[in-house]
């Protein structure tokens, strides 16, 4: 039975094949995301993987809505697997915002589902680190979030040589558009054309821009000039003060495909340009209002960082640690009459917190020893009933080969570096 295209199995290391996905690499990534969030004071939340379809049709933007895994459930409700976390977060905040002091700083690591064409860096399921800051409208919040994004990539050993955060502003594009075109119907298609500028041919872009009476030349000139808005200047200044200035640059190519963004937007890319976006986000000051049907009005911003591109990048830069598993001790059971006493020993060691293995079924001594080696045990431990002066406990350090004989009733502590 094959798994569905675009979905992944995660295997423990060592992987049988280099094309397979590693459960340990995934944990490594999640651990770094959680640890960086903790340092920045972000608290973890989660929501359901299945949501009412309407949550996404309301304001997510056409691209993502076209990629929904949606169906009608047995109760006749139109539902969808979550393609992104932001609408769920907006719903959760709207429901209980009064119970939380502002600004709210929350993070989550949801698995998301998008029925999109499979390509490098894009699957039909991925895990996405989401960090969002709610209830603060000034650029200090944007800078704090950008710093978290930068530091969550630095936590993997990536440097300013490896990635850059391209900062932009929908406000700047909005001003650009409104100064030149008075028909609001063209505004959203205009943003979409800007979003696709780097992926489409100049002819395609030219045709799309012409609909709104705009030329590709003036768009390109605006991007090349890259004059920062006041809020973008404040963000860059704030990041410079932290020593993180080298990680960002103003780049108006970025406008973001999702429909709910309202102000500053940004995306993180590898500097060599080998991969798709590592992360993307921005301000969405109207989404909570929209999802709560006007009941709650809070400014918000956040970003999402997927595990797929990040893992490709870490592999390419040789930044994944080795995932060797090691156990603390292997308990040899060389005589079956000692099995019950050995189980008792295994249990007491495990209760002390040591990782301990033993043969589940009778096996020859040399096989047991081989297994201890395969499991990279630091020690072997065994009961020896025939020792002179009564039963003894034998402990062997497998790297130094040093052996110790101890009384069976002695509290056993393993010296683990
Ligand atoms: P997004 O740009 O759609 O933003 O996704 C953010 C990141 O998730 C991308 O940069 C990429 O790393 C990863 N990603 C997206 N789709 C896929 C896919 N099909 N396969 C693998 N990785 C993928 C959002 O989702 C926003 N909701 C982020 C946000 C949070 N904005 C504010 N708060």
PDB file of N, CA, C and O in Angstrom, residues 7 10 17 35 93 123 130 134 137 165 172 185 193 195 203 207 253 270 319 338 345 353-354 369 389 398:
ATOM      1  N   UNK A   7       2.708  13.383   0.869  1.00  0.00           N
ATOM      2  CA  UNK A   7       2.673  13.118   2.311  1.00  0.00           C
ATOM      3  C   UNK A   7       3.932  12.354   2.709  1.00  0.00           C
ATOM      4  O   UNK A   7       4.533  11.684   1.876  1.00  0.00           O
ATOM      5  N   UNK A  10       7.807   9.488   8.649  1.00  0.00           N
ATOM      6  CA  UNK A  10       9.017   9.893   9.376  1.00  0.00           C
ATOM      7  C   UNK A  10       9.589   8.678  10.089  1.00  0.00           C
ATOM      8  O   UNK A  10       8.928   8.090  10.950  1.00  0.00           O
ATOM      9  N   UNK A  17      17.236   4.831   3.893  1.00  0.00           N
ATOM     10  CA  UNK A  17      17.478   5.407   2.575  1.00  0.00           C
ATOM     11  C   UNK A  17      17.545   6.925   2.724  1.00  0.00           C
ATOM     12  O   UNK A  17      16.760   7.501   3.478  1.00  0.00           O
ATOM     13  N   UNK A  35      12.532  26.292  21.702  1.00  0.00           N
ATOM     14  CA  UNK A  35      13.529  26.934  22.553  1.00  0.00           C
ATOM     15  C   UNK A  35      13.661  28.440  22.204  1.00  0.00           C
ATOM     16  O   UNK A  35      13.737  29.271  23.104  1.00  0.00           O
ATOM     17  N   UNK A  93      -8.291  33.831  19.414  1.00  0.00           N
ATOM     18  CA  UNK A  93      -8.068  35.112  20.101  1.00  0.00           C
ATOM     19  C   UNK A  93      -9.391  35.838  20.278  1.00  0.00           C
ATOM     20  O   UNK A  93      -9.711  36.331  21.361  1.00  0.00           O
ATOM     21  N   UNK A 123       5.105  20.427  -0.471  1.00  0.00           N
ATOM     22  CA  UNK A 123       4.430  19.127  -0.377  1.00  0.00           C
ATOM     23  C   UNK A 123       2.953  19.378  -0.078  1.00  0.00           C
ATOM     24  O   UNK A 123       2.518  20.517   0.008  1.00  0.00           O
ATOM     25  N   UNK A 130       4.561  28.755  13.684  1.00  0.00           N
ATOM     26  CA  UNK A 130       3.832  30.021  13.602  1.00  0.00           C
ATOM     27  C   UNK A 130       4.100  30.824  14.867  1.00  0.00           C
ATOM     28  O   UNK A 130       3.923  30.294  15.969  1.00  0.00           O
ATOM     29  N   UNK A 134      -0.108  39.802  19.096  1.00  0.00           N
ATOM     30  CA  UNK A 134      -1.428  40.421  18.922  1.00  0.00           C
ATOM     31  C   UNK A 134      -1.637  41.543  19.936  1.00  0.00           C
ATOM     32  O   UNK A 134      -1.320  41.368  21.120  1.00  0.00           O
ATOM     33  N   UNK A 137       0.300  47.774  17.690  1.00  0.00           N
ATOM     34  CA  UNK A 137       0.296  48.207  16.287  1.00  0.00           C
ATOM     35  C   UNK A 137       1.598  48.859  15.822  1.00  0.00           C
ATOM     36  O   UNK A 137       1.814  49.033  14.638  1.00  0.00           O
ATOM     37  N   UNK A 165      16.305  38.269   5.366  1.00  0.00           N
ATOM     38  CA  UNK A 165      14.876  38.559   5.510  1.00  0.00           C
ATOM     39  C   UNK A 165      14.578  39.781   4.644  1.00  0.00           C
ATOM     40  O   UNK A 165      15.166  40.841   4.834  1.00  0.00           O
ATOM     41  N   UNK A 172       3.206  50.638   1.281  1.00  0.00           N
ATOM     42  CA  UNK A 172       3.973  51.297   0.217  1.00  0.00           C
ATOM     43  C   UNK A 172       3.354  50.968  -1.136  1.00  0.00           C
ATOM     44  O   UNK A 172       3.188  51.842  -1.990  1.00  0.00           O
ATOM     45  N   UNK A 185     -11.299  47.934  -8.028  1.00  0.00           N
ATOM     46  CA  UNK A 185     -11.415  46.547  -8.523  1.00  0.00           C
ATOM     47  C   UNK A 185     -10.074  45.985  -8.990  1.00  0.00           C
ATOM     48  O   UNK A 185      -9.860  44.777  -8.988  1.00  0.00           O
ATOM     49  N   UNK A 193      -0.262  40.393  -9.092  1.00  0.00           N
ATOM     50  CA  UNK A 193       0.737  40.513 -10.163  1.00  0.00           C
ATOM     51  C   UNK A 193       2.119  40.811  -9.568  1.00  0.00           C
ATOM     52  O   UNK A 193       3.127  40.258 -10.007  1.00  0.00           O
ATOM     53  N   UNK A 195       3.096  39.972  -6.555  1.00  0.00           N
ATOM     54  CA  UNK A 195       3.506  38.740  -5.853  1.00  0.00           C
ATOM     55  C   UNK A 195       4.167  37.750  -6.817  1.00  0.00           C
ATOM     56  O   UNK A 195       5.071  37.016  -6.449  1.00  0.00           O
ATOM     57  N   UNK A 203       6.400  39.355 -19.968  1.00  0.00           N
ATOM     58  CA  UNK A 203       5.209  39.534 -20.830  1.00  0.00           C
ATOM     59  C   UNK A 203       3.933  39.322 -20.016  1.00  0.00           C
ATOM     60  O   UNK A 203       2.988  40.113 -20.093  1.00  0.00           O
ATOM     61  N   UNK A 207       1.176  42.261 -19.094  1.00  0.00           N
ATOM     62  CA  UNK A 207      -0.242  42.155 -19.459  1.00  0.00           C
ATOM     63  C   UNK A 207      -1.133  42.362 -18.233  1.00  0.00           C
ATOM     64  O   UNK A 207      -2.147  43.059 -18.296  1.00  0.00           O
ATOM     65  N   UNK A 253       9.872  43.513  -3.814  1.00  0.00           N
ATOM     66  CA  UNK A 253       9.336  42.357  -4.561  1.00  0.00           C
ATOM     67  C   UNK A 253       8.342  41.584  -3.698  1.00  0.00           C
ATOM     68  O   UNK A 253       7.437  40.944  -4.199  1.00  0.00           O
ATOM     69  N   UNK A 270      17.008  31.787   1.374  1.00  0.00           N
ATOM     70  CA  UNK A 270      18.433  31.450   1.422  1.00  0.00           C
ATOM     71  C   UNK A 270      19.154  32.395   0.474  1.00  0.00           C
ATOM     72  O   UNK A 270      18.608  32.760  -0.577  1.00  0.00           O
ATOM     73  N   UNK A 319      24.292  21.337   8.283  1.00  0.00           N
ATOM     74  CA  UNK A 319      24.045  21.834   9.640  1.00  0.00           C
ATOM     75  C   UNK A 319      23.159  20.925  10.493  1.00  0.00           C
ATOM     76  O   UNK A 319      22.692  21.337  11.549  1.00  0.00           O
ATOM     77  N   UNK A 338      18.212 -16.340  36.100  1.00  0.00           N
ATOM     78  CA  UNK A 338      18.417 -14.978  36.635  1.00  0.00           C
ATOM     79  C   UNK A 338      17.496 -13.943  35.986  1.00  0.00           C
ATOM     80  O   UNK A 338      17.609 -12.754  36.256  1.00  0.00           O
ATOM     81  N   UNK A 345      16.410  -5.610  38.209  1.00  0.00           N
ATOM     82  CA  UNK A 345      17.543  -4.691  38.059  1.00  0.00           C
ATOM     83  C   UNK A 345      17.281  -3.661  36.939  1.00  0.00           C
ATOM     84  O   UNK A 345      17.493  -2.450  37.117  1.00  0.00           O
ATOM     85  N   UNK A 353      16.144   6.705  35.755  1.00  0.00           N
ATOM     86  CA  UNK A 353      16.225   7.584  34.581  1.00  0.00           C
ATOM     87  C   UNK A 353      17.175   7.089  33.503  1.00  0.00           C
ATOM     88  O   UNK A 353      17.329   7.745  32.477  1.00  0.00           O
ATOM     89  N   UNK A 354      17.815   5.950  33.694  1.00  0.00           N
ATOM     90  CA  UNK A 354      18.734   5.442  32.667  1.00  0.00           C
ATOM     91  C   UNK A 354      17.959   4.767  31.540  1.00  0.00           C
ATOM     92  O   UNK A 354      16.897   4.167  31.772  1.00  0.00           O
ATOM     93  N   UNK A 369      25.834  -9.727  23.565  1.00  0.00           N
ATOM     94  CA  UNK A 369      26.899  -8.732  23.597  1.00  0.00           C
ATOM     95  C   UNK A 369      26.928  -7.924  22.297  1.00  0.00           C
ATOM     96  O   UNK A 369      27.099  -6.704  22.297  1.00  0.00           O
ATOM     97  N   UNK A 389      31.585 -16.129  46.981  1.00  0.00           N
ATOM     98  CA  UNK A 389      31.020 -15.292  48.053  1.00  0.00           C
ATOM     99  C   UNK A 389      29.588 -14.866  47.782  1.00  0.00           C
ATOM    100  O   UNK A 389      29.105 -13.938  48.411  1.00  0.00           O
ATOM    101  N   UNK A 398      31.875  -0.111  28.208  1.00  0.00           N
ATOM    102  CA  UNK A 398      32.239  -0.662  26.891  1.00  0.00           C
ATOM    103  C   UNK A 398      33.257   0.185  26.137  1.00  0.00           C
ATOM    104  O   UNK A 398      33.889  -0.312  25.212  1.00  0.00           O
TER     105      UNK A 398
END
